[in-house]
JSON list of C-alpha atoms in Angstrom, two decimals:
[
{"chain": "A", "resi": 1080, "resn": "MET", "atom": "CA", "xyz": [0.00, 0.00, 0.00]},
{"chain": "A", "resi": 1081, "resn": "SER", "atom": "CA", "xyz": [0.96, 3.63, -0.38]},
{"chain": "A", "resi": 1082, "resn": "LEU", "atom": "CA", "xyz": [0.39, 5.94, 2.60]},
{"chain": "A", "resi": 1083, "resn": "HIS", "atom": "CA", "xyz": [-0.36, 9.64, 2.12]},
{"chain": "A", "resi": 1084, "resn": "ILE", "atom": "CA", "xyz": [-0.52, 11.34, 5.53]},
{"chain": "A", "resi": 1085, "resn": "TYR", "atom": "CA", "xyz": [-1.39, 15.01, 5.97]},
{"chain": "A", "resi": 1086, "resn": "PRO", "atom": "CA", "xyz": [-1.27, 17.20, 9.08]},
{"chain": "A", "resi": 1087, "resn": "ASP", "atom": "CA", "xyz": [-4.94, 18.11, 9.19]},
{"chain": "A", "resi": 1088, "resn": "GLU", "atom": "CA", "xyz": [-8.31, 17.41, 7.60]},
{"chain": "A", "resi": 1089, "resn": "ASP", "atom": "CA", "xyz": [-8.32, 20.49, 5.35]},
{"chain": "A", "resi": 1090, "resn": "THR", "atom": "CA", "xyz": [-4.95, 19.67, 3.80]},
{"chain": "A", "resi": 1091, "resn": "LEU", "atom": "CA", "xyz": [-6.01, 16.04, 3.38]},
{"chain": "A", "resi": 1092, "resn": "ILE", "atom": "CA", "xyz": [-9.28, 16.93, 1.65]},
{"chain": "A", "resi": 1093, "resn": "HIS", "atom": "CA", "xyz": [-7.53, 19.17, -0.87]},
{"chain": "A", "resi": 1094, "resn": "ALA", "atom": "CA", "xyz": [-4.86, 16.53, -1.53]},
{"chain": "A", "resi": 1095, "resn": "TYR", "atom": "CA", "xyz": [-7.51, 13.87, -2.10]},
{"chain": "A", "resi": 1096, "resn": "ALA", "atom": "CA", "xyz": [-9.46, 16.09, -4.49]},
{"chain": "A", "resi": 1097, "resn": "ALA", "atom": "CA", "xyz": [-6.25, 16.69, -6.43]},
{"chain": "A", "resi": 1098, "resn": "TYR", "atom": "CA", "xyz": [-5.58, 12.93, -6.51]},
{"chain": "A", "resi": 1099, "resn": "ILE", "atom": "CA", "xyz": [-9.06, 12.21, -7.86]},
{"chain": "A", "resi": 1100, "resn": "THR", "atom": "CA", "xyz": [-8.77, 14.79, -10.63]},
{"chain": "A", "resi": 1101, "resn": "ARG", "atom": "CA", "xyz": [-5.30, 13.53, -11.54]},
{"chain": "A", "resi": 1102, "resn": "GLN", "atom": "CA", "xyz": [-6.34, 9.88, -11.73]},
{"chain": "A", "resi": 1103, "resn": "THR", "atom": "CA", "xyz": [-9.52, 10.79, -13.61]},
{"chain": "A", "resi": 1104, "resn": "GLY", "atom": "CA", "xyz": [-7.56, 12.84, -16.13]},
{"chain": "A", "resi": 1105, "resn": "GLU", "atom": "CA", "xyz": [-5.04, 10.04, -16.64]},
{"chain": "A", "resi": 1106, "resn": "ALA", "atom": "CA", "xyz": [-7.85, 7.55, -17.30]},
{"chain": "A", "resi": 1107, "resn": "ILE", "atom": "CA", "xyz": [-9.39, 9.85, -19.91]},
{"chain": "A", "resi": 1108, "resn": "ALA", "atom": "CA", "xyz": [-5.97, 10.22, -21.54]},
{"chain": "A", "resi": 1109, "resn": "ARG", "atom": "CA", "xyz": [-5.61, 6.42, -21.65]},
{"chain": "A", "resi": 1110, "resn": "SER", "atom": "CA", "xyz": [-9.00, 5.45, -23.02]},
{"chain": "A", "resi": 1111, "resn": "GLY", "atom": "CA", "xyz": [-11.11, 8.53, -23.68]},
{"chain": "A", "resi": 1112, "resn": "ARG", "atom": "CA", "xyz": [-13.25, 8.01, -20.59]},
{"chain": "A", "resi": 1113, "resn": "CYS", "atom": "CA", "xyz": [-13.04, 7.36, -16.86]},
{"chain": "A", "resi": 1114, "resn": "ASN", "atom": "CA", "xyz": [-15.08, 4.81, -14.93]},
{"chain": "A", "resi": 1115, "resn": "LEU", "atom": "CA", "xyz": [-15.17, 6.17, -11.38]},
{"chain": "A", "resi": 1116, "resn": "VAL", "atom": "CA", "xyz": [-16.65, 4.36, -8.38]},
{"chain": "A", "resi": 1117, "resn": "LEU", "atom": "CA", "xyz": [-17.94, 6.77, -5.74]},
{"chain": "A", "resi": 1118, "resn": "VAL", "atom": "CA", "xyz": [-18.06, 6.17, -2.01]},
{"chain": "A", "resi": 1119, "resn": "GLY", "atom": "CA", "xyz": [-20.94, 7.00, 0.31]},
{"chain": "A", "resi": 1120, "resn": "GLY", "atom": "CA", "xyz": [-21.13, 8.01, 3.94]},
{"chain": "A", "resi": 1121, "resn": "ASN", "atom": "CA", "xyz": [-20.16, 11.29, 5.54]},
{"chain": "A", "resi": 1122, "resn": "SER", "atom": "CA", "xyz": [-16.41, 11.34, 4.90]},
{"chain": "A", "resi": 1123, "resn": "PRO", "atom": "CA", "xyz": [-16.46, 12.18, 1.17]},
{"chain": "A", "resi": 1124, "resn": "LYS", "atom": "CA", "xyz": [-18.98, 15.04, 1.31]},
{"chain": "A", "resi": 1125, "resn": "ARG", "atom": "CA", "xyz": [-16.38, 17.78, 1.64]},
{"chain": "A", "resi": 1126, "resn": "VAL", "atom": "CA", "xyz": [-14.30, 16.20, -1.12]},
{"chain": "A", "resi": 1127, "resn": "TYR", "atom": "CA", "xyz": [-17.29, 16.09, -3.45]},
{"chain": "A", "resi": 1128, "resn": "GLN", "atom": "CA", "xyz": [-18.16, 19.70, -2.70]},
{"chain": "A", "resi": 1129, "resn": "LEU", "atom": "CA", "xyz": [-14.55, 20.71, -3.36]},
{"chain": "A", "resi": 1130, "resn": "LEU", "atom": "CA", "xyz": [-14.53, 18.93, -6.73]},
{"chain": "A", "resi": 1131, "resn": "THR", "atom": "CA", "xyz": [-17.39, 21.14, -7.91]},
{"chain": "A", "resi": 1132, "resn": "LYS", "atom": "CA", "xyz": [-15.29, 24.29, -7.46]},
{"chain": "A", "resi": 1133, "resn": "PRO", "atom": "CA", "xyz": [-12.18, 25.64, -9.22]},
{"chain": "A", "resi": 1134, "resn": "PRO", "atom": "CA", "xyz": [-9.50, 24.54, -9.74]},
{"chain": "A", "resi": 1135, "resn": "TYR", "atom": "CA", "xyz": [-10.77, 20.94, -9.49]},
{"chain": "A", "resi": 1136, "resn": "ARG", "atom": "CA", "xyz": [-13.97, 21.52, -11.44]},
{"chain": "A", "resi": 1137, "resn": "ASN", "atom": "CA", "xyz": [-11.97, 22.80, -14.41]},
{"chain": "A", "resi": 1138, "resn": "ALA", "atom": "CA", "xyz": [-9.25, 20.14, -14.22]},
{"chain": "A", "resi": 1139, "resn": "VAL", "atom": "CA", "xyz": [-11.37, 17.30, -15.62]},
{"chain": "A", "resi": 1140, "resn": "SER", "atom": "CA", "xyz": [-13.57, 16.79, -18.68]},
{"chain": "A", "resi": 1141, "resn": "TRP", "atom": "CA", "xyz": [-16.41, 15.61, -16.46]},
{"chain": "A", "resi": 1142, "resn": "GLU", "atom": "CA", "xyz": [-18.62, 14.79, -19.44]},
{"chain": "A", "resi": 1143, "resn": "LYS", "atom": "CA", "xyz": [-16.22, 11.88, -20.12]},
{"chain": "A", "resi": 1144, "resn": "VAL", "atom": "CA", "xyz": [-16.66, 10.37, -16.66]},
{"chain": "A", "resi": 1145, "resn": "TYR", "atom": "CA", "xyz": [-19.05, 7.51, -15.87]},
{"chain": "A", "resi": 1146, "resn": "PHE", "atom": "CA", "xyz": [-20.05, 7.22, -12.23]},
{"chain": "A", "resi": 1147, "resn": "PHE", "atom": "CA", "xyz": [-20.74, 4.05, -10.25]},
{"chain": "A", "resi": 1148, "resn": "PHE", "atom": "CA", "xyz": [-21.22, 3.27, -6.56]},
{"chain": "A", "resi": 1149, "resn": "GLY", "atom": "CA", "xyz": [-19.23, 0.89, -4.40]},
{"chain": "A", "resi": 1150, "resn": "ASP", "atom": "CA", "xyz": [-22.20, 0.10, -2.21]},
{"chain": "A", "resi": 1151, "resn": "GLU", "atom": "CA", "xyz": [-25.69, 1.23, -1.36]},
{"chain": "A", "resi": 1152, "resn": "ARG", "atom": "CA", "xyz": [-28.04, 1.15, 1.58]},
{"chain": "A", "resi": 1153, "resn": "TYR", "atom": "CA", "xyz": [-31.32, -0.60, 0.82]},
{"chain": "A", "resi": 1154, "resn": "VAL", "atom": "CA", "xyz": [-33.40, 2.56, 1.22]},
{"chain": "A", "resi": 1155, "resn": "PRO", "atom": "CA", "xyz": [-35.48, 4.54, -1.31]},
{"chain": "A", "resi": 1156, "resn": "ALA", "atom": "CA", "xyz": [-33.64, 6.55, -3.95]},
{"chain": "A", "resi": 1157, "resn": "ASP", "atom": "CA", "xyz": [-34.65, 9.86, -2.39]},
{"chain": "A", "resi": 1158, "resn": "HIS", "atom": "CA", "xyz": [-33.80, 8.85, 1.18]},
{"chain": "A", "resi": 1159, "resn": "GLU", "atom": "CA", "xyz": [-31.21, 11.02, 2.92]},
{"chain": "A", "resi": 1160, "resn": "ARG", "atom": "CA", "xyz": [-29.13, 7.90, 3.71]},
{"chain": "A", "resi": 1161, "resn": "ASN", "atom": "CA", "xyz": [-29.03, 6.78, 0.08]},
{"chain": "A", "resi": 1162, "resn": "ASN", "atom": "CA", "xyz": [-25.45, 7.06, -1.18]},
{"chain": "A", "resi": 1163, "resn": "ALA", "atom": "CA", "xyz": [-26.45, 7.99, -4.71]},
{"chain": "A", "resi": 1164, "resn": "HIS", "atom": "CA", "xyz": [-28.79, 10.69, -3.40]},
{"chain": "A", "resi": 1165, "resn": "MET", "atom": "CA", "xyz": [-25.94, 12.21, -1.39]},
{"chain": "A", "resi": 1166, "resn": "ALA", "atom": "CA", "xyz": [-23.64, 12.14, -4.41]},
{"chain": "A", "resi": 1167, "resn": "TRP", "atom": "CA", "xyz": [-26.28, 13.78, -6.60]},
{"chain": "A", "resi": 1168, "resn": "GLU", "atom": "CA", "xyz": [-26.73, 16.62, -4.16]},
{"chain": "A", "resi": 1169, "resn": "THR", "atom": "CA", "xyz": [-23.07, 17.27, -3.38]},
{"chain": "A", "resi": 1170, "resn": "LEU", "atom": "CA", "xyz": [-21.25, 16.37, -6.63]},
{"chain": "A", "resi": 1171, "resn": "LEU", "atom": "CA", "xyz": [-23.21, 15.24, -9.65]},
{"chain": "A", "resi": 1172, "resn": "LYS", "atom": "CA", "xyz": [-25.93, 17.88, -9.82]},
{"chain": "A", "resi": 1173, "resn": "PRO", "atom": "CA", "xyz": [-23.52, 20.80, -9.19]},
{"chain": "A", "resi": 1174, "resn": "LEU", "atom": "CA", "xyz": [-21.26, 19.46, -11.96]},
{"chain": "A", "resi": 1175, "resn": "GLY", "atom": "CA", "xyz": [-24.21, 19.15, -14.33]},
{"chain": "A", "resi": 1176, "resn": "ILE", "atom": "CA", "xyz": [-23.63, 15.45, -14.92]},
{"chain": "A", "resi": 1177, "resn": "ASP", "atom": "CA", "xyz": [-26.14, 13.82, -17.26]},
{"chain": "A", "resi": 1178, "resn": "HIS", "atom": "CA", "xyz": [-28.21, 11.01, -15.73]},
{"chain": "A", "resi": 1179, "resn": "SER", "atom": "CA", "xyz": [-27.07, 8.68, -18.52]},
{"chain": "A", "resi": 1180, "resn": "LYS", "atom": "CA", "xyz": [-23.53, 8.82, -17.09]},
{"chain": "A", "resi": 1181, "resn": "VAL", "atom": "CA", "xyz": [-24.56, 7.71, -13.60]},
{"chain": "A", "resi": 1182, "resn": "PHE", "atom": "CA", "xyz": [-25.19, 4.07, -12.72]},
{"chain": "A", "resi": 1183, "resn": "VAL", "atom": "CA", "xyz": [-27.30, 3.80, -9.57]},
{"chain": "A", "resi": 1184, "resn": "MET", "atom": "CA", "xyz": [-28.54, 0.75, -7.71]},
{"chain": "A", "resi": 1185, "resn": "ASP", "atom": "CA", "xyz": [-32.30, 0.36, -8.12]},
{"chain": "A", "resi": 1186, "resn": "THR", "atom": "CA", "xyz": [-33.49, -0.21, -4.56]},
{"chain": "A", "resi": 1187, "resn": "SER", "atom": "CA", "xyz": [-37.13, -0.47, -5.65]},
{"chain": "A", "resi": 1188, "resn": "LEU", "atom": "CA", "xyz": [-36.32, -4.13, -6.40]},
{"chain": "A", "resi": 1189, "resn": "THR", "atom": "CA", "xyz": [-35.57, -6.85, -3.86]},
{"chain": "A", "resi": 1190, "resn": "PRO", "atom": "CA", "xyz": [-32.02, -6.66, -2.46]},
{"chain": "A", "resi": 1191, "resn": "GLU", "atom": "CA", "xyz": [-30.94, -9.70, -4.47]},
{"chain": "A", "resi": 1192, "resn": "GLU", "atom": "CA", "xyz": [-32.49, -8.36, -7.67]},
{"chain": "A", "resi": 1193, "resn": "THR", "atom": "CA", "xyz": [-30.93, -4.95, -7.05]},
{"chain": "A", "resi": 1194, "resn": "ALA", "atom": "CA", "xyz": [-27.51, -6.59, -6.89]},
{"chain": "A", "resi": 1195, "resn": "HIS", "atom": "CA", "xyz": [-28.17, -8.76, -9.95]},
{"chain": "A", "resi": 1196, "resn": "GLN", "atom": "CA", "xyz": [-29.38, -5.86, -12.07]},
{"chain": "A", "resi": 1197, "resn": "TYR", "atom": "CA", "xyz": [-26.43, -3.70, -11.07]},
{"chain": "A", "resi": 1198, "resn": "ALA", "atom": "CA", "xyz": [-24.01, -6.44, -12.06]},
{"chain": "A", "resi": 1199, "resn": "LEU", "atom": "CA", "xyz": [-25.77, -6.63, -15.44]},
{"chain": "A", "resi": 1200, "resn": "GLN", "atom": "CA", "xyz": [-25.53, -2.85, -15.87]},
{"chain": "A", "resi": 1201, "resn": "ILE", "atom": "CA", "xyz": [-21.81, -2.95, -15.19]},
{"chain": "A", "resi": 1202, "resn": "GLY", "atom": "CA", "xyz": [-21.34, -5.83, -17.60]},
{"chain": "A", "resi": 1203, "resn": "ARG", "atom": "CA", "xyz": [-23.20, -4.02, -20.38]},
{"chain": "A", "resi": 1204, "resn": "HIS", "atom": "CA", "xyz": [-21.19, -0.85, -19.84]},
{"chain": "A", "resi": 1205, "resn": "PHE", "atom": "CA", "xyz": [-17.92, -2.74, -20.13]},
{"chain": "A", "resi": 1206, "resn": "GLN", "atom": "CA", "xyz": [-19.37, -4.76, -23.04]},
{"chain": "A", "resi": 1207, "resn": "GLU", "atom": "CA", "xyz": [-18.69, -8.03, -21.24]},
{"chain": "A", "resi": 1208, "resn": "GLN", "atom": "CA", "xyz": [-14.95, -7.39, -21.16]},
{"chain": "A", "resi": 1209, "resn": "PRO", "atom": "CA", "xyz": [-13.19, -8.00, -17.86]},
{"chain": "A", "resi": 1210, "resn": "VAL", "atom": "CA", "xyz": [-14.43, -5.20, -15.65]},
{"chain": "A", "resi": 1211, "resn": "SER", "atom": "CA", "xyz": [-11.69, -2.88, -14.44]},
{"chain": "A", "resi": 1212, "resn": "PHE", "atom": "CA", "xyz": [-12.80, 0.45, -13.03]},
{"chain": "A", "resi": 1213, "resn": "ASP", "atom": "CA", "xyz": [-10.31, 3.27, -13.43]},
{"chain": "A", "resi": 1214, "resn": "LEU", "atom": "CA", "xyz": [-10.63, 4.50, -9.86]},
{"chain": "A", "resi": 1215, "resn": "VAL", "atom": "CA", "xyz": [-12.48, 3.19, -6.82]},
{"chain": "A", "resi": 1216, "resn": "LEU", "atom": "CA", "xyz": [-13.00, 5.49, -3.84]},
{"chain": "A", "resi": 1217, "resn": "LEU", "atom": "CA", "xyz": [-13.42, 3.79, -0.47]},
{"chain": "A", "resi": 1218, "resn": "GLY", "atom": "CA", "xyz": [-13.99, 4.82, 3.11]},
{"chain": "A", "resi": 1219, "resn": "LEU", "atom": "CA", "xyz": [-13.26, 3.02, 6.36]},
{"chain": "A", "resi": 1220, "resn": "GLY", "atom": "CA", "xyz": [-15.73, 2.40, 9.15]},
{"chain": "A", "resi": 1221, "resn": "ASP", "atom": "CA", "xyz": [-14.82, 2.43, 12.83]},
{"chain": "A", "resi": 1222, "resn": "ASN", "atom": "CA", "xyz": [-15.24, -1.37, 12.74]},
{"chain": "A", "resi": 1223, "resn": "ALA", "atom": "CA", "xyz": [-12.80, -1.67, 9.79]},
{"chain": "A", "resi": 1224, "resn": "HIS", "atom": "CA", "xyz": [-15.52, -2.26, 7.19]},
{"chain": "A", "resi": 1225, "resn": "THR", "atom": "CA", "xyz": [-15.26, -0.79, 3.72]},
{"chain": "A", "resi": 1226, "resn": "ALA", "atom": "CA", "xyz": [-17.91, -0.57, 1.00]},
{"chain": "A", "resi": 1227, "resn": "SER", "atom": "CA", "xyz": [-20.51, -2.87, 2.61]},
{"chain": "A", "resi": 1228, "resn": "LEU", "atom": "CA", "xyz": [-18.01, -5.55, 3.53]},
{"chain": "A", "resi": 1229, "resn": "PHE", "atom": "CA", "xyz": [-18.77, -5.87, 7.25]},
{"chain": "A", "resi": 1230, "resn": "PRO", "atom": "CA", "xyz": [-17.01, -7.98, 9.90]},
{"chain": "A", "resi": 1231, "resn": "GLY", "atom": "CA", "xyz": [-18.24, -11.56, 9.88]},
{"chain": "A", "resi": 1232, "resn": "SER", "atom": "CA", "xyz": [-20.12, -11.22, 6.60]},
{"chain": "A", "resi": 1233, "resn": "THR", "atom": "CA", "xyz": [-20.00, -14.14, 4.18]},
{"chain": "A", "resi": 1234, "resn": "VAL", "atom": "CA", "xyz": [-19.61, -11.72, 1.27]},
{"chain": "A", "resi": 1235, "resn": "ILE", "atom": "CA", "xyz": [-16.01, -11.20, 2.42]},
{"chain": "A", "resi": 1236, "resn": "ASN", "atom": "CA", "xyz": [-15.27, -14.72, 1.15]},
{"chain": "A", "resi": 1237, "resn": "GLU", "atom": "CA", "xyz": [-16.90, -14.12, -2.24]},
{"chain": "A", "resi": 1238, "resn": "THR", "atom": "CA", "xyz": [-14.42, -15.04, -4.98]},
{"chain": "A", "resi": 1239, "resn": "THR", "atom": "CA", "xyz": [-16.44, -13.78, -7.95]},
{"chain": "A", "resi": 1240, "resn": "PRO", "atom": "CA", "xyz": [-16.06, -10.20, -9.21]},
{"chain": "A", "resi": 1241, "resn": "THR", "atom": "CA", "xyz": [-19.71, -9.25, -8.95]},
{"chain": "A", "resi": 1242, "resn": "VAL", "atom": "CA", "xyz": [-22.31, -7.37, -6.90]},
{"chain": "A", "resi": 1243, "resn": "SER", "atom": "CA", "xyz": [-23.83, -8.94, -3.78]},
{"chain": "A", "resi": 1244, "resn": "ALA", "atom": "CA", "xyz": [-26.71, -8.24, -1.41]},
{"chain": "A", "resi": 1245, "resn": "LEU", "atom": "CA", "xyz": [-26.37, -8.88, 2.30]},
{"chain": "A", "resi": 1246, "resn": "TYR", "atom": "CA", "xyz": [-28.17, -8.22, 5.56]},
{"chain": "A", "resi": 1247, "resn": "VAL", "atom": "CA", "xyz": [-26.10, -6.36, 8.16]},
{"chain": "A", "resi": 1248, "resn": "PRO", "atom": "CA", "xyz": [-27.46, -7.19, 11.65]},
{"chain": "A", "resi": 1249, "resn": "ASP", "atom": "CA", "xyz": [-25.65, -4.33, 13.40]},
{"chain": "A", "resi": 1250, "resn": "GLU", "atom": "CA", "xyz": [-27.16, -1.85, 10.94]},
{"chain": "A", "resi": 1251, "resn": "LYS", "atom": "CA", "xyz": [-30.53, -3.65, 10.85]},
{"chain": "A", "resi": 1252, "resn": "GLU", "atom": "CA", "xyz": [-30.73, -3.22, 7.09]},
{"chain": "A", "resi": 1253, "resn": "PHE", "atom": "CA", "xyz": [-29.82, -4.76, 3.77]},
{"chain": "A", "resi": 1254, "resn": "ARG", "atom": "CA", "xyz": [-26.85, -3.49, 1.80]},
{"chain": "A", "resi": 1255, "resn": "ILE", "atom": "CA", "xyz": [-25.73, -3.98, -1.78]},
{"chain": "A", "resi": 1256, "resn": "THR", "atom": "CA", "xyz": [-21.99, -3.98, -2.44]},
{"chain": "A", "resi": 1257, "resn": "LEU", "atom": "CA", "xyz": [-19.33, -4.57, -5.02]},
{"chain": "A", "resi": 1258, "resn": "THR", "atom": "CA", "xyz": [-17.38, -7.65, -3.98]},
{"chain": "A", "resi": 1259, "resn": "ALA", "atom": "CA", "xyz": [-13.70, -7.48, -3.11]},
{"chain": "A", "resi": 1260, "resn": "PRO", "atom": "CA", "xyz": [-12.58, -9.27, -6.31]},
{"chain": "A", "resi": 1261, "resn": "LEU", "atom": "CA", "xyz": [-14.43, -6.67, -8.41]},
{"chain": "A", "resi": 1262, "resn": "ILE", "atom": "CA", "xyz": [-12.88, -3.79, -6.46]},
{"chain": "A", "resi": 1263, "resn": "ASN", "atom": "CA", "xyz": [-9.43, -5.37, -6.64]},
{"chain": "A", "resi": 1264, "resn": "GLN", "atom": "CA", "xyz": [-9.57, -5.48, -10.46]},
{"chain": "A", "resi": 1265, "resn": "ALA", "atom": "CA", "xyz": [-9.63, -1.67, -10.60]},
{"chain": "A", "resi": 1266, "resn": "HIS", "atom": "CA", "xyz": [-6.72, 0.29, -12.03]},
{"chain": "A", "resi": 1267, "resn": "ARG", "atom": "CA", "xyz": [-6.53, 2.37, -8.85]},
{"chain": "A", "resi": 1268, "resn": "VAL", "atom": "CA", "xyz": [-8.12, 1.95, -5.42]},
{"chain": "A", "resi": 1269, "resn": "SER", "atom": "CA", "xyz": [-7.96, 4.56, -2.66]},
{"chain": "A", "resi": 1270, "resn": "PHE", "atom": "CA", "xyz": [-9.09, 4.92, 0.94]},
{"chain": "A", "resi": 1271, "resn": "LEU", "atom": "CA", "xyz": [-9.98, 8.15, 2.74]},
{"chain": "A", "resi": 1272, "resn": "ALA", "atom": "CA", "xyz": [-10.04, 8.29, 6.55]},
{"chain": "A", "resi": 1273, "resn": "PHE", "atom": "CA", "xyz": [-9.63, 11.18, 8.93]},
{"chain": "A", "resi": 1274, "resn": "GLY", "atom": "CA", "xyz": [-10.10, 11.97, 12.59]},
{"chain": "A", "resi": 1275, "resn": "VAL", "atom": "CA", "xyz": [-8.98, 10.25, 15.77]},
{"chain": "A", "resi": 1276, "resn": "ALA", "atom": "CA", "xyz": [-12.09, 8.03, 15.74]},
{"chain": "A", "resi": 1277, "resn": "LYS", "atom": "CA", "xyz": [-10.63, 6.19, 12.73]},
{"chain": "A", "resi": 1278, "resn": "ALA", "atom": "CA", "xyz": [-7.18, 5.64, 14.25]},
{"chain": "A", "resi": 1279, "resn": "LEU", "atom": "CA", "xyz": [-7.82, 2.19, 15.71]},
{"chain": "A", "resi": 1280, "resn": "ALA", "atom": "CA", "xyz": [-9.48, 0.86, 12.54]},
{"chain": "A", "resi": 1281, "resn": "VAL", "atom": "CA", "xyz": [-6.62, 2.24, 10.42]},
{"chain": "A", "resi": 1282, "resn": "TYR", "atom": "CA", "xyz": [-4.11, 0.49, 12.67]},
{"chain": "A", "resi": 1283, "resn": "GLN", "atom": "CA", "xyz": [-6.06, -2.78, 12.68]},
{"chain": "A", "resi": 1284, "resn": "VAL", "atom": "CA", "xyz": [-6.31, -2.90, 8.89]},
{"chain": "A", "resi": 1285, "resn": "ILE", "atom": "CA", "xyz": [-2.76, -1.83, 8.11]},
{"chain": "A", "resi": 1286, "resn": "GLU", "atom": "CA", "xyz": [-0.71, -3.29, 10.97]},
{"chain": "A", "resi": 1287, "resn": "GLY", "atom": "CA", "xyz": [-3.06, -5.64, 12.81]},
{"chain": "A", "resi": 1288, "resn": "GLU", "atom": "CA", "xyz": [-3.29, -9.42, 12.54]},
{"chain": "A", "resi": 1289, "resn": "ARG", "atom": "CA", "xyz": [-4.31, -10.68, 9.11]},
{"chain": "A", "resi": 1290, "resn": "ASP", "atom": "CA", "xyz": [-7.97, -11.56, 9.56]},
{"chain": "A", "resi": 1291, "resn": "ALA", "atom": "CA", "xyz": [-10.33, -10.12, 6.96]},
{"chain": "A", "resi": 1292, "resn": "MET", "atom": "CA", "xyz": [-13.37, -11.51, 8.76]},
{"chain": "A", "resi": 1293, "resn": "LEU", "atom": "CA", "xyz": [-12.46, -9.21, 11.66]},
{"chain": "A", "resi": 1294, "resn": "TYR", "atom": "CA", "xyz": [-11.00, -6.36, 9.61]},
{"chain": "A", "resi": 1295, "resn": "PRO", "atom": "CA", "xyz": [-12.71, -6.55, 6.21]},
{"chain": "A", "resi": 1296, "resn": "ALA", "atom": "CA", "xyz": [-10.76, -3.70, 4.58]},
{"chain": "A", "resi": 1297, "resn": "GLN", "atom": "CA", "xyz": [-7.75, -6.05, 4.61]},
{"chain": "A", "resi": 1298, "resn": "ILE", "atom": "CA", "xyz": [-9.39, -7.99, 1.77]},
{"chain": "A", "resi": 1299, "resn": "ILE", "atom": "CA", "xyz": [-8.86, -5.03, -0.54]},
{"chain": "A", "resi": 1300, "resn": "GLN", "atom": "CA", "xyz": [-5.61, -5.95, -2.28]},
{"chain": "A", "resi": 1301, "resn": "PRO", "atom": "CA", "xyz": [-5.64, -4.32, -5.75]},
{"chain": "A", "resi": 1302, "resn": "LEU", "atom": "CA", "xyz": [-4.08, -6.31, -8.57]},
{"chain": "A", "resi": 1303, "resn": "HIS", "atom": "CA", "xyz": [-2.58, -3.44, -10.58]},
{"chain": "A", "resi": 1304, "resn": "HIS", "atom": "CA", "xyz": [-1.32, -0.81, -8.12]},
{"chain": "A", "resi": 1305, "resn": "PRO", "atom": "CA", "xyz": [-1.00, -0.74, -4.34]},
{"chain": "A", "resi": 1306, "resn": "ALA", "atom": "CA", "xyz": [-3.97, 0.85, -2.61]},
{"chain": "A", "resi": 1307, "resn": "ASP", "atom": "CA", "xyz": [-3.54, 4.55, -1.85]},
{"chain": "A", "resi": 1308, "resn": "TRP", "atom": "CA", "xyz": [-4.40, 5.45, 1.75]},
{"chain": "A", "resi": 1309, "resn": "PHE", "atom": "CA", "xyz": [-5.17, 9.12, 2.38]},
{"chain": "A", "resi": 1310, "resn": "LEU", "atom": "CA", "xyz": [-5.09, 9.92, 6.09]},
{"chain": "A", "resi": 1311, "resn": "ASP", "atom": "CA", "xyz": [-4.75, 12.90, 8.37]},
{"chain": "A", "resi": 1312, "resn": "SER", "atom": "CA", "xyz": [-2.37, 12.78, 11.33]},
{"chain": "A", "resi": 1313, "resn": "PRO", "atom": "CA", "xyz": [-5.05, 11.89, 13.90]},
{"chain": "A", "resi": 1314, "resn": "ALA", "atom": "CA", "xyz": [-6.23, 8.91, 11.82]},
{"chain": "A", "resi": 1315, "resn": "ALA", "atom": "CA", "xyz": [-2.62, 7.76, 11.38]},
{"chain": "A", "resi": 1316, "resn": "ALA", "atom": "CA", "xyz": [-1.69, 8.30, 15.04]},
{"chain": "A", "resi": 1317, "resn": "LEU", "atom": "CA", "xyz": [-1.30, 4.59, 15.89]},
{"chain": "A", "resi": 1318, "resn": "LEU", "atom": "CA", "xyz": [0.81, 3.65, 12.86]}
]
């Protein structure tokens, strides 16, 4: 892995926005488009808002970017906890992204059908070629989960690069998630974590015992480039 540690949250957020625009631009230069997997939760909101403003807004041909989601809560599309809804409000709508460029998980279906249909959407977009996203953005939960790969979940052992549905007892809800093999096929994978509340999880994943059932983010081992970890000093305090 590659560690990028910054003294405070503000510096980190700007550095991560710059990283995203750089990787997105490089993908467009390689293939004429970028397939970008967005992350949900609270951590990326400031990054998304920053990307809609200069200089980051002007650094990318956003019309050449296709947006996907690493996971989704099984809640209605307009629910405040819906990851796609958050991304629309903070990033996609302000950038003027066309709906045809955004691949959302249809939570009006059953959880299993939502996962199945999303896998089909991804396959059609990549025209049945091996799926390799250009950049996957990930967060890290206090319990060391990432995407919706939660401690003790059987989806951690999934060996197929696909999309899975699972019930998360601690959250009392269903989730839909990209599996680790699908994430690991990406050209670039990055984590964002900041604040002292993340310090223990960061330590457990990076330096703790190797047990992905306990620390699911350990299962993220990209095939093409080491994962980029963007941390502020408080989150990296135990390393």
